[in-house]
């Protein structure tokens, strides 16, 4: 007897996917490059939940300069030593 397993869409093929990115585990000298690479890899409609130990205000300025209106963000959590921001890639 065989059991059918329901088909699930592959995560990388979904356009509404949200991916985690914990910057606390990335060496500081590589963080911005890693974040830019992750954002570049997002497809339109996808998002990245960014976690960091401090408010990345200089990074946000760089993102606005680099991506303009193609990347939007909203703070999900703003506490001492814990920042969570959802970056969304627009069409």
PDB file of C-alpha atoms in Angstrom, residues 30-40:
ATOM      1  CA  UNK A  30      30.944  41.208   5.819  1.00  0.00           C
ATOM      2  CA  UNK A  31      27.458  42.177   7.008  1.00  0.00           C
ATOM      3  CA  UNK A  32      26.513  44.850   4.489  1.00  0.00           C
ATOM      4  CA  UNK A  33      27.776  42.815   1.534  1.00  0.00           C
ATOM      5  CA  UNK A  34      25.877  39.759   2.792  1.00  0.00           C
ATOM      6  CA  UNK A  35      22.689  41.782   3.264  1.00  0.00           C
ATOM      7  CA  UNK A  36      22.950  43.314  -0.214  1.00  0.00           C
ATOM      8  CA  UNK A  37      23.500  39.843  -1.673  1.00  0.00           C
ATOM      9  CA  UNK A  38      20.461  38.464   0.147  1.00  0.00           C
ATOM     10  CA  UNK A  39      18.269  41.364  -0.977  1.00  0.00           C
ATOM     11  CA  UNK A  40      19.525  41.047  -4.560  1.00  0.00           C
TER      12      UNK A  40
END
